[in-house]
Coordinates of C-alpha atoms in Angstrom, one line a residue:
Chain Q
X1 CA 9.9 7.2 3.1
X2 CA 11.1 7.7 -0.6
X3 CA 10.7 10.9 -1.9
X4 CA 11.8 10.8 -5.3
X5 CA 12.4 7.5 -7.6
X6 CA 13.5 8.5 -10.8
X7 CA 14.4 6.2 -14.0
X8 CA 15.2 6.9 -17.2
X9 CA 16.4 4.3 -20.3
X10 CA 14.9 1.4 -18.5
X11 CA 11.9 -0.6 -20.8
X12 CA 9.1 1.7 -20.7
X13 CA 10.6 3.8 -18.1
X14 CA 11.8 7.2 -19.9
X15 CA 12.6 10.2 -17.8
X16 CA 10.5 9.0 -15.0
X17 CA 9.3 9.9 -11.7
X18 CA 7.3 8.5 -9.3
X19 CA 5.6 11.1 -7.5
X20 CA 5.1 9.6 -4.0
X21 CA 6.4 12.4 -2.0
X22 CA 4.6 13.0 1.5
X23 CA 2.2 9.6 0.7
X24 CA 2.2 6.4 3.0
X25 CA 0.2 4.6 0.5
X26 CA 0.1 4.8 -2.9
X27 CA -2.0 2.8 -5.8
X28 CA -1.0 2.6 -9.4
X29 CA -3.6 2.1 -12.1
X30 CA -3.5 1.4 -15.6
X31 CA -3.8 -1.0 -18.4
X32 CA -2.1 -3.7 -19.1
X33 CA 2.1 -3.7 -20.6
X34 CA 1.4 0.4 -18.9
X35 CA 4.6 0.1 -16.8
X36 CA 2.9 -0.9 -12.8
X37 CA 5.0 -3.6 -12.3
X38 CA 8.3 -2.2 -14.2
X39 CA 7.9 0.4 -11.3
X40 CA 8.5 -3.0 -9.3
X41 CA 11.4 -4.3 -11.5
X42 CA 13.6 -1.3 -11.2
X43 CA 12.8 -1.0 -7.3
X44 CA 13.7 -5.3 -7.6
X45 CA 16.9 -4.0 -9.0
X46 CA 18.0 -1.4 -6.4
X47 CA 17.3 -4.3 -4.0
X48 CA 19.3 -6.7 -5.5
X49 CA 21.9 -4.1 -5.1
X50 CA 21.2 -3.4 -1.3
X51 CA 21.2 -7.4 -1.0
X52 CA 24.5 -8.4 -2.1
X53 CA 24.2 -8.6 -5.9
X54 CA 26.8 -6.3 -7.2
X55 CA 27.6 -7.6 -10.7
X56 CA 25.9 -5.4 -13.3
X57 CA 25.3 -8.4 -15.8
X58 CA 22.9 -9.7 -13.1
X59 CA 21.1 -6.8 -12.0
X60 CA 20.1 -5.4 -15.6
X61 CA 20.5 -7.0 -19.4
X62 CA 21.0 -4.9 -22.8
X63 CA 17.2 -6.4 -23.5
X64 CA 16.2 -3.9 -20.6
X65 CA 17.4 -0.4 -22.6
X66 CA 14.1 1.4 -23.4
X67 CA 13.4 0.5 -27.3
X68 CA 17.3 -1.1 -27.9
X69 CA 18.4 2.3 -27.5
X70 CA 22.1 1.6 -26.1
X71 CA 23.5 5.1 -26.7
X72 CA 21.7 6.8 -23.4
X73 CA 22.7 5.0 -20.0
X74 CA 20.1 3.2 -17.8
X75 CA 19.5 5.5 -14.7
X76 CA 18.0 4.4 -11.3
X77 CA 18.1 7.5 -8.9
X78 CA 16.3 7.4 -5.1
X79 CA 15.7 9.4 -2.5
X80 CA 14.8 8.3 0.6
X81 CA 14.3 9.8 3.9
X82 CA 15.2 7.4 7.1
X83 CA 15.3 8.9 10.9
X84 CA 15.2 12.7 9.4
X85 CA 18.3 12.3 6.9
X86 CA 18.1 12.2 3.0
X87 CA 19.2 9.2 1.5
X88 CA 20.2 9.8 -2.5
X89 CA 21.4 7.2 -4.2
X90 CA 22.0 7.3 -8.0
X91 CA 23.8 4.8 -10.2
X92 CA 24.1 4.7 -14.0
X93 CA 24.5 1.7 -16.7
X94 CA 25.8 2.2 -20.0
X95 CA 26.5 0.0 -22.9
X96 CA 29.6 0.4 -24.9
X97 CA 29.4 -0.2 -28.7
X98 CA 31.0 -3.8 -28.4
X99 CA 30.5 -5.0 -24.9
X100 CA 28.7 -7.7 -24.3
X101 CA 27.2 -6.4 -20.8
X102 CA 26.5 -2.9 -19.6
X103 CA 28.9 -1.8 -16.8
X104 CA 28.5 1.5 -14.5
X105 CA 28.8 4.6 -15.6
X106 CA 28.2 6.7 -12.6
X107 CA 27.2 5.8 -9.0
X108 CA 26.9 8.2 -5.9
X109 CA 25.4 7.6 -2.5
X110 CA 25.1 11.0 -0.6
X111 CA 23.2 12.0 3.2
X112 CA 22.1 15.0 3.4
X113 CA 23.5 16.2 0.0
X114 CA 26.7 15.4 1.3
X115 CA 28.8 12.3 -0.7
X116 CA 29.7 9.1 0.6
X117 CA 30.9 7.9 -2.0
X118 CA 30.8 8.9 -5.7
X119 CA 32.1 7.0 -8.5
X120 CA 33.0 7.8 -12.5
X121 CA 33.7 4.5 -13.8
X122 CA 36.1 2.3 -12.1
X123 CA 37.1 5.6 -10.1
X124 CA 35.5 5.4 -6.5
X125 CA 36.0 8.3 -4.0
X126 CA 34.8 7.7 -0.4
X127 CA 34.3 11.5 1.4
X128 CA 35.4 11.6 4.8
X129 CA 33.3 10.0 7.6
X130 CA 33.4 13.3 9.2
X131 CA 36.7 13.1 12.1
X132 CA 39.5 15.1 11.4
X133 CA 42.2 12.4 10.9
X134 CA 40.3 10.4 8.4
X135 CA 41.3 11.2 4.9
X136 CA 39.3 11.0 2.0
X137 CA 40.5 7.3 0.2
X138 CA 40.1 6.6 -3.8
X139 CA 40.5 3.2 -5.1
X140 CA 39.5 1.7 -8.6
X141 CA 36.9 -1.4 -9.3
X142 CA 35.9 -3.6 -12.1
X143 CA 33.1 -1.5 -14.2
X144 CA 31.4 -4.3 -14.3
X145 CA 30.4 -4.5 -10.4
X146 CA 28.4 -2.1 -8.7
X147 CA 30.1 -0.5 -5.7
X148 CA 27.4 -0.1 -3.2
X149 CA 27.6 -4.0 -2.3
X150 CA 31.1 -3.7 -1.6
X151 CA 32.3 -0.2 0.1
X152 CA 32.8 -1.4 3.7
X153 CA 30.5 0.4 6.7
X154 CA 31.6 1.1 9.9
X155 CA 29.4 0.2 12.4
X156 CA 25.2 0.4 12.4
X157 CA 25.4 3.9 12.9
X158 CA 27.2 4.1 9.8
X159 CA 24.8 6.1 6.8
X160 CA 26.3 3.7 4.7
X161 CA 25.0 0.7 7.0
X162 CA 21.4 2.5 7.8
X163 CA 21.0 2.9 3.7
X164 CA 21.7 -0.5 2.7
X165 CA 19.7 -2.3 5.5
X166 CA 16.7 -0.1 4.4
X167 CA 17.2 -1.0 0.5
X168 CA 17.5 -4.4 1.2
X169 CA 14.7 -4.7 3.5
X170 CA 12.5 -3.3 1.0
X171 CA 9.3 -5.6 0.6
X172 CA 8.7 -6.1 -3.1
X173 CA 6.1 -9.0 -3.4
X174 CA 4.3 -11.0 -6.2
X175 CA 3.6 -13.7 -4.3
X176 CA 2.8 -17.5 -5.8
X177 CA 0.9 -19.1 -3.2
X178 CA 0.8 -22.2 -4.7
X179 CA 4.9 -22.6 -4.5
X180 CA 4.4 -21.4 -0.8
X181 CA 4.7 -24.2 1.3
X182 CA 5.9 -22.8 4.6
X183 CA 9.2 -24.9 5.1
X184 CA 12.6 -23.0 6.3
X185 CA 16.0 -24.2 6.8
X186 CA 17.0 -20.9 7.5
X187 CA 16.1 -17.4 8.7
X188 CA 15.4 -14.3 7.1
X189 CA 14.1 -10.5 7.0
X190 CA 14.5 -9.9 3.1
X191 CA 11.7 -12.7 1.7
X192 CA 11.9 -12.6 -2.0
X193 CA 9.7 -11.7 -4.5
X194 CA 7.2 -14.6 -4.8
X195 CA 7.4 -15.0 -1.0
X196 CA 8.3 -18.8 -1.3
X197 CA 10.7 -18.3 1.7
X198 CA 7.5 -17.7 4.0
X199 CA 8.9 -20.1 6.5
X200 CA 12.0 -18.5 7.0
X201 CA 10.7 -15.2 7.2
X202 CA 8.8 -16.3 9.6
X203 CA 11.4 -17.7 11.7
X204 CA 13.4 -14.3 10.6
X205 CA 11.2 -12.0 12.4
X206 CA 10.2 -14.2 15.2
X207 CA 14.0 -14.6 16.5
X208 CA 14.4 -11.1 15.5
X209 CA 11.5 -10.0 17.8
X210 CA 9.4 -12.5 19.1
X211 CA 6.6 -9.6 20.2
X212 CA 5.9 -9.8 16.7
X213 CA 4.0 -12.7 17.1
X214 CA 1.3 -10.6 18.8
X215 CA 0.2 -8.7 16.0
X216 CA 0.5 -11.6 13.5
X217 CA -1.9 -13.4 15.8
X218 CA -4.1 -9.6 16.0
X219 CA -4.6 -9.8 12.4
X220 CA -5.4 -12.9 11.6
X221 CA -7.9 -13.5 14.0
X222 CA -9.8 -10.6 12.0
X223 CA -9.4 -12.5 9.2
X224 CA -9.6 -16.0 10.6
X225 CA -11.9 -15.9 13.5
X226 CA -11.5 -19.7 14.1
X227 CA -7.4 -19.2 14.0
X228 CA -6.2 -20.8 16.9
X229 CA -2.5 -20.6 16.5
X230 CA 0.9 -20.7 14.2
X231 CA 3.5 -23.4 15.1
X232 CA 6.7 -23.7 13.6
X233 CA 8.1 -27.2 15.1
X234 CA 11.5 -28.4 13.9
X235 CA 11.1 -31.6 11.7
X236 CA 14.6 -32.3 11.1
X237 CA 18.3 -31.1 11.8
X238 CA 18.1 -27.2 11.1
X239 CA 14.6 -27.8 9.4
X240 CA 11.1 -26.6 10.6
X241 CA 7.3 -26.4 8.8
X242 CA 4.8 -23.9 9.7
X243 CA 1.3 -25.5 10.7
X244 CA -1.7 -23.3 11.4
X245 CA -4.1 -24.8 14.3
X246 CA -7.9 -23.8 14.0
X247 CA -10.5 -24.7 16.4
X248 CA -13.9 -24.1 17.6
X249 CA -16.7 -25.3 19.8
X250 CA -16.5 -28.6 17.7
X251 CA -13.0 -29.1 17.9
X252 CA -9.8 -28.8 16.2
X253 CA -7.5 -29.0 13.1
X254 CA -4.0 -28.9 12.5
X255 CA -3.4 -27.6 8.4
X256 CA 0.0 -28.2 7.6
X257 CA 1.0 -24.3 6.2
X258 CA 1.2 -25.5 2.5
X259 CA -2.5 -26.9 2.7
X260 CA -4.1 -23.4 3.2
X261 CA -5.7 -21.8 0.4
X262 CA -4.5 -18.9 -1.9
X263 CA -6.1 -16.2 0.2
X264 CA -5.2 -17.8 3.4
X265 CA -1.6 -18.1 2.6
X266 CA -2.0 -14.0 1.5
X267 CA -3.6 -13.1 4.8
X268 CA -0.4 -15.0 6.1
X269 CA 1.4 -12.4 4.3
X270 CA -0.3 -9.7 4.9
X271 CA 0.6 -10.0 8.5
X272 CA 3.8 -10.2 7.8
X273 CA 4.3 -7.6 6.4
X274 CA 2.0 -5.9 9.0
X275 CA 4.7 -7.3 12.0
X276 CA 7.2 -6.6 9.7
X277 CA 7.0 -2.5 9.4
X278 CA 6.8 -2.3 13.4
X279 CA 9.1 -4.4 13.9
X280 CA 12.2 -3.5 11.6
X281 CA 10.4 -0.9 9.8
X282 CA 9.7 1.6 8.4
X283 CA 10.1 -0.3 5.4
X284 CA 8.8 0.1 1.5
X285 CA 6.3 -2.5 0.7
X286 CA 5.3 -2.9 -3.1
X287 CA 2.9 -4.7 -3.6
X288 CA 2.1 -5.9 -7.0
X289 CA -1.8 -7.0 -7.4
X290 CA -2.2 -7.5 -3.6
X291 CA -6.2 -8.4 -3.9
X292 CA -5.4 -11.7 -6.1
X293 CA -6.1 -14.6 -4.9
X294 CA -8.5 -13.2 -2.6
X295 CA -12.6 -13.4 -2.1
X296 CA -14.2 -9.9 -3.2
X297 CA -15.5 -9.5 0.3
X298 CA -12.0 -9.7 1.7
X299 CA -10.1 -7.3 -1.3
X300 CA -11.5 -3.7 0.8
X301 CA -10.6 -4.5 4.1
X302 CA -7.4 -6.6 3.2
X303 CA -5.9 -3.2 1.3
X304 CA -7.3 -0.8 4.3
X305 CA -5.5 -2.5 6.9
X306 CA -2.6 -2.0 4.6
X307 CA -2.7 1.3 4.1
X308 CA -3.9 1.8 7.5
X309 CA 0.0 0.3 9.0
X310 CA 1.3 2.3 6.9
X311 CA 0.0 5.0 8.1
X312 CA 2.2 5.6 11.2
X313 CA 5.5 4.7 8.9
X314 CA 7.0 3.6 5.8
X315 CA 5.6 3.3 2.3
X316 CA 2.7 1.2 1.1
X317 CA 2.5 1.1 -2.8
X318 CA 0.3 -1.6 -4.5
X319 CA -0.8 -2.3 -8.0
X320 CA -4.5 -3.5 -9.0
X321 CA -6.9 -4.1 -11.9
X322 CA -9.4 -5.0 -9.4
X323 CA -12.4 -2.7 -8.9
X324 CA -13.2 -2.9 -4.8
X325 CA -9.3 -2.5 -3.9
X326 CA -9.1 0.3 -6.4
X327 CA -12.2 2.1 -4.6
X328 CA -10.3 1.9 -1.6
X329 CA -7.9 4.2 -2.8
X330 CA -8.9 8.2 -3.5
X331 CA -7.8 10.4 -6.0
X332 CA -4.9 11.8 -3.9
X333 CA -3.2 8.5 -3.8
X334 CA -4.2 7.1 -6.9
X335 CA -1.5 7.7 -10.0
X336 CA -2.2 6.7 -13.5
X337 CA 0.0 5.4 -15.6
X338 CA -0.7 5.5 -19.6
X339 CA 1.0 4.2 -22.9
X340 CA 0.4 5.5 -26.3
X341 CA 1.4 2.2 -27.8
X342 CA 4.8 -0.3 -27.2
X343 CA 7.0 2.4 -29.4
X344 CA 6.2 5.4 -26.7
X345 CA 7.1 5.4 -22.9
X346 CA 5.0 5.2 -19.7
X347 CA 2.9 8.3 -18.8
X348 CA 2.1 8.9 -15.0
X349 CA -0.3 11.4 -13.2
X350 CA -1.8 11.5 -10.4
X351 CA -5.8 10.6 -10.6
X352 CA -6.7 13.8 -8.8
X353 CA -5.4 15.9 -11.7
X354 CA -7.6 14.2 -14.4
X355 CA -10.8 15.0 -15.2
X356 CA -12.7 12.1 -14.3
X357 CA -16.5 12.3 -14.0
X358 CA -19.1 10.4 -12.3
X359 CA -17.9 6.5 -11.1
X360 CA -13.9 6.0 -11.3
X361 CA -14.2 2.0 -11.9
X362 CA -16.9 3.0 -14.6
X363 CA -15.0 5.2 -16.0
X364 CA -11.5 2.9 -16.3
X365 CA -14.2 0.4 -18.1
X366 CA -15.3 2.7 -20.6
X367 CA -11.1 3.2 -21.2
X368 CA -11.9 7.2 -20.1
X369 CA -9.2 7.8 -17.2
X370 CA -6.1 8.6 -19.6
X371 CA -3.5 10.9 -18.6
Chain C
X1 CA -14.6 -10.0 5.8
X2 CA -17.3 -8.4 8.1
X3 CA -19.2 -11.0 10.3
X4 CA -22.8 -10.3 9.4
X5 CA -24.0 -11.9 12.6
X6 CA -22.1 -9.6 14.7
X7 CA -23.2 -5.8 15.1
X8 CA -21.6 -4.2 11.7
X9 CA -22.0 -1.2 9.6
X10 CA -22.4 -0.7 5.9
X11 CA -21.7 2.7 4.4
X12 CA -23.6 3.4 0.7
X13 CA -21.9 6.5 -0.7
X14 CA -23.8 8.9 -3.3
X15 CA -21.2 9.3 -5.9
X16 CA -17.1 9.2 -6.0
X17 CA -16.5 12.2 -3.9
X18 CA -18.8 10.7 -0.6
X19 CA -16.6 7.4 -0.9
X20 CA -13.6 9.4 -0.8
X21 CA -14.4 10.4 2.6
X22 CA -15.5 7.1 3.3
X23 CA -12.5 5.8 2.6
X24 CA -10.6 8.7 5.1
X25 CA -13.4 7.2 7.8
X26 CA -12.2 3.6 7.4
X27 CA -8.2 4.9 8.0
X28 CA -8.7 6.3 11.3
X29 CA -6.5 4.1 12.9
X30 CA -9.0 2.7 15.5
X31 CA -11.8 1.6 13.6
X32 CA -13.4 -1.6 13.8
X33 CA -13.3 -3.9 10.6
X34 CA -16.9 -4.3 10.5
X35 CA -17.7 -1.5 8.6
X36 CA -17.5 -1.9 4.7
X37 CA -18.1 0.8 2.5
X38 CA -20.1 0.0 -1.1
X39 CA -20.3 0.3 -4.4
X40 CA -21.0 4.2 -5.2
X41 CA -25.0 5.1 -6.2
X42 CA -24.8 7.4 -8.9
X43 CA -26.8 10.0 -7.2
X44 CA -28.9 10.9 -4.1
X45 CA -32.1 9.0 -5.7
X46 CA -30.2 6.4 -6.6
X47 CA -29.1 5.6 -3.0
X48 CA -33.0 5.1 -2.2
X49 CA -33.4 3.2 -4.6
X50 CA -30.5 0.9 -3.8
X51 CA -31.5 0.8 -0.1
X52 CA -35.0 0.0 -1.1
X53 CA -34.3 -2.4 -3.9
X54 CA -31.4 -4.3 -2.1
X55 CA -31.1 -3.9 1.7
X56 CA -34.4 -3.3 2.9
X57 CA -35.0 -6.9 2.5
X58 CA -31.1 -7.9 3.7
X59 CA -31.6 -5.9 6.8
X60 CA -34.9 -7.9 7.9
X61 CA -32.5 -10.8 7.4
X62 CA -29.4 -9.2 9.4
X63 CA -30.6 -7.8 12.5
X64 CA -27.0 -6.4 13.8
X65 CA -26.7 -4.6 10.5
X66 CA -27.0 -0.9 10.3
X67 CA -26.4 1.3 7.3
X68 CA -25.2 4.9 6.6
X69 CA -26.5 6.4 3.4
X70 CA -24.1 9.2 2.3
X71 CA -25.7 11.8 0.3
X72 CA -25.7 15.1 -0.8
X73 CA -27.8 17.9 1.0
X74 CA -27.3 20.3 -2.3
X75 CA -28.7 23.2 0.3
X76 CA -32.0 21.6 0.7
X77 CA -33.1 21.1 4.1
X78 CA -36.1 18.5 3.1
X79 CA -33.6 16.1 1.8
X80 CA -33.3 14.5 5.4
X81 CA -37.1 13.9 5.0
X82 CA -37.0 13.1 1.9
X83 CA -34.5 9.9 2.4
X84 CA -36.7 9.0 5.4
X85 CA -39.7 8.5 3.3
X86 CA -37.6 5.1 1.9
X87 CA -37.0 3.7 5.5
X88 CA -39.5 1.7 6.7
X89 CA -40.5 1.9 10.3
X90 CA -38.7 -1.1 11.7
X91 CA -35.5 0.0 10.1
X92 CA -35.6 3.7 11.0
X93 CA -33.1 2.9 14.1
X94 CA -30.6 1.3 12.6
X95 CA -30.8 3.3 9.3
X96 CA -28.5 6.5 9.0
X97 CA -28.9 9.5 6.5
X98 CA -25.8 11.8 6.7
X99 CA -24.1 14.0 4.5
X100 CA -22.6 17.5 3.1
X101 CA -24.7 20.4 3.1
X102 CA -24.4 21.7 -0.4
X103 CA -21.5 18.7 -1.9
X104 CA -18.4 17.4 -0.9
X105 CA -16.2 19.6 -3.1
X106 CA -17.3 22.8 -0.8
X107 CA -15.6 20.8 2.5
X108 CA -12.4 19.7 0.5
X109 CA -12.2 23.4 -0.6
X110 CA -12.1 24.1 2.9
X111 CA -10.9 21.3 5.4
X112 CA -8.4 19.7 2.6
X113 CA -8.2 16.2 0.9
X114 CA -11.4 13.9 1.6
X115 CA -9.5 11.3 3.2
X116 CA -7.7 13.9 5.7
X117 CA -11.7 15.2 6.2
X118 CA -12.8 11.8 6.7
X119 CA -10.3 10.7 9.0
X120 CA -11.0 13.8 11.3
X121 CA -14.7 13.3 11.2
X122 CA -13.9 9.3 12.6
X123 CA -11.7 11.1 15.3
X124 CA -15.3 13.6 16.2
X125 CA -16.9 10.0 16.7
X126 CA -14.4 8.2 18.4
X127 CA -13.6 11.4 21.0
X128 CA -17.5 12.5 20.9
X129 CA -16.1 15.8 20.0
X130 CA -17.3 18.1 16.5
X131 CA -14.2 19.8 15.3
X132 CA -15.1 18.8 11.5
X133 CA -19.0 17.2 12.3
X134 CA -19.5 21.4 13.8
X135 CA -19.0 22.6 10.2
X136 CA -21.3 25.0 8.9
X137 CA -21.1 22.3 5.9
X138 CA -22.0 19.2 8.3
X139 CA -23.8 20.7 11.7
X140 CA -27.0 20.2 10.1
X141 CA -25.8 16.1 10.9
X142 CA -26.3 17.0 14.5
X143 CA -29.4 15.1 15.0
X144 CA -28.7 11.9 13.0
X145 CA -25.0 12.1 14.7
X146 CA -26.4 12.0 18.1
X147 CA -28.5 8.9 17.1
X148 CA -25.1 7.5 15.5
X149 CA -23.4 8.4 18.7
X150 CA -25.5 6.1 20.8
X151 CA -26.0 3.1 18.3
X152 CA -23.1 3.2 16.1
X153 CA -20.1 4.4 18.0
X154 CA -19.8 1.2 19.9
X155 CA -19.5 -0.2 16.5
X156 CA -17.3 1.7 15.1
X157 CA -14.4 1.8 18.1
X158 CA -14.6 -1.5 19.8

């Protein structure tokens, strides 16, 4: 569960702090260009790390410095905690009068406020692993490449190993379900961000635990009472398409995965990410906008049942404009993000320490809830 | 989306705070999906009104629909009676009036966050016990809980 995600320098993100601590779900409100879904971008960005992408150039741009202001660094800082251990992880970008790319300044992973690893420019210095006869090692790296990527782990045990997996398997959707189409040539547990790799997550967390399938199934039946079964035949060499069987007392219809609707193909994953968190969870699932595409009647009891897995592990965070998914939230959970105007950066507090009166939803109409 | 021809259970909250505990009723984590909570009132009269204006009608037309309005008590004991006066007779079984003695900003100050209070009054349902529903703030419930026990429950916890 994070506990702290703190960044600074980064667009509209100026000395801030999410404040999720001791929440499973959390929703973020506000108006439009506010900051909800550069929350997203600079989680995107630790996960690119966690996933392999270690050259700075890639991750963030001199376009991303808050207002063009290249004298402060860019600072991403998380805190996580995973099977009773604390997970900080901080790294810093800063952009040289002259360079044409930002390269690290400063990057530390500690457990337990003990160091991994902490870095001052190309300097690295790995701590010992803890046994006596291992010595503490220093070696030197491009400033241009993140080191996270790179320093090798030992074994799954390894906090190094435990850390990454976690990052990387952090869910960070915006899904497009029109580019959905539900083919794989391949299998994965990290989908990306628009979820156009459905298929092979899919196949990912079927071969990675095939009991999965039973509360994919559990779900969607709620949804789709007329949901007979998924099927994920091979249609080539190394190639298989998902098709969704429905039937009832009439009969029976095979829908090839890339003909469902919008909303179908988000209850699709919605259980996903359901399976997902009790199967190789706890895991951190942003969600940007997770009602669109979806019927009003659906929006309430498509974000309950998210927050409600979350409940028993890992992080649910979601953005919304939309008036029945925001009701679903409460004041506790609810944080409200604010701008002045493009020149000033993002404001956030928590709902329940604004004095809102009456109707929330009325209220963010009339343009009243501002921190 | 609830199946309206299947037993279900709509939820019409007075104001903001009463759908804050609804929504800590829908988390418990063995409730049924047929229960939808709606759009807030504005105010114990204006839940009447709503019932009468736009469910009396629906519920003729739904017979496995049953409804919860969640009001505010404010310390008046003729405000059960009062909401009663808007039920007509052949709705007064499936039609539930429960809330708060006084308001539900007393029971926060008290049991905590509404969700954590709503949650824990799903849990008195589901194990038929009144650790939160035996609150000085929510006994007066007893006798519309003991009708929700029978009718509802079955509902609620499939």
């Amino acid at each position: 569960m994070v506990r702290r995600l703190y960044v600074h320098n980064f667009r509209c993100l100026e000395n801030f702090e999410l404040p999720v601590l001791g929440q499973s779900s959390v929703l973020l409100i506000g108006n439009n260009g506010s900051g909800k879904t550069t929350v997203g971008l600079a989680l995107e960005i630790l996960q690119k790390i966690a996933r392999g992408t270690n050259r700075v150039d890639d991750l963030v741009k001199p376009k991303d410095l808050s207002r063009g202001r290249i004298d402060v660094p860019v600072r991403f800082e998380i805190e996580v905690e995973l099977e009773a251990k604390i997970y900080e992880y901080v790294i810093a970008f800063e952009f040289p009068e002259g360079f044409k790319e930002l390269r690290v300044l400063e990057e530390k992973l500690a457990v337990d406020r003990k160091p991994v690893y902490t870095r001052n420019g190309a300097q690295v210095h790995l701590a010992k692993a803890g046994r006596e006869q291992e010595k503490e090692a220093k070696f030197r790296i491009d400033w241009h490449m993140v080191a996270l990527p790179i320093v090798q782990e030992q074994s799954p045990m390894d906090p190094l190993f435990i850390f990454k997996h976690w990052l990387s398997r952090m869910l960070i959707l915006r899904p497009i379900p029109s580019l959905i189409v539900g083919d794989s040539k391949q299998e994965t547990l990290e989908p990306n961000l628009q979820v156009t790799d459905f298929g092979a997550w899919f196949s990912g967390l079927l071969a990675y635990a095939p009991a999965a399938y039973a509360k994919i199934d559990e779900y969607l039946k709620q949804v789709m009472p007329d949901l007979r079964d998924i099927r994920n035949p091979v249609i080539g060499k190394d190639s298989r398409s998902l098709v969704v069987q429905f039937s009832n007392d009439h009969g029976s219809l095979n829908v090839p995965f890339e003909d469902l609707s919008d909303g179908e193909k988000c209850f699709m994953i919605c259980a996903l990410v359901l399976a997902s968190n009790v199967h190789y969870g706890p895991l951190l699932c942003f969600w940007d906008e997770p009602d669109n595409y979806l019927a009003l009647p659906e929006v309430g009891h498509f974000v309950v049942a998210l927050r409600k897995a979350f409940q028993s592990g890992g992080q649910f965070i979601a953005t919304s404009h939309n008036p029945e998914a925001i009701r679903r939230f409460s004041d506790e959970n609810t944080l409200v993000l604010h701008r002045k105007s493009h020149l000033e950066p993002t404001i956030i507090r928590p709902l329940n320490e604004l004095q809102v009166s009456g109707d929330l939803v009325g209220a963010l109409v009339r343009g009243d809830v501002e921190p | 989306m609830i199946n309206r021809y299947k037993p279900h259970l709509l939820v019409l909250p007075e104001d903001d705070a009463n759908r804050q505990l609804a929504n800590g009723f829908l988390l418990h984590p063995s409730l049924s999906t047929q229960v939808q909570v709606l759009e807030v009132a504005g105010g114990w009269t204006k839940v009447l009104d709503c019932f009468r204006s736009d469910h009396v009608s629906a519920m003729a037309t739904y017979p496995n629909r049953t409804m919860v309005l969640l009001i505010d008590f404010d310390g008046r004991q003729v405000r059960l009676e009062q909401a009663k006066t808007v039920i007509p007779d052949n709705l007064k079984d499936r039609v539930f009036v429960l809330g708060v003695w006084t308001e539900p900003e007393a029971l926060r100050a008290i049991l905590g966050s509404y969700e954590k209070i709503g949650r824990a009054m799903a849990e008195d349902c589901r194990e038929e016990t009144a650790a939160t529903w035996g609150h000085e703030l929510l006994r007066h419930n007893a006798s519309e809980m003991e009708r929700l026990r029978r009718q509802v429950r079955p509902i609620l916890f499939q």
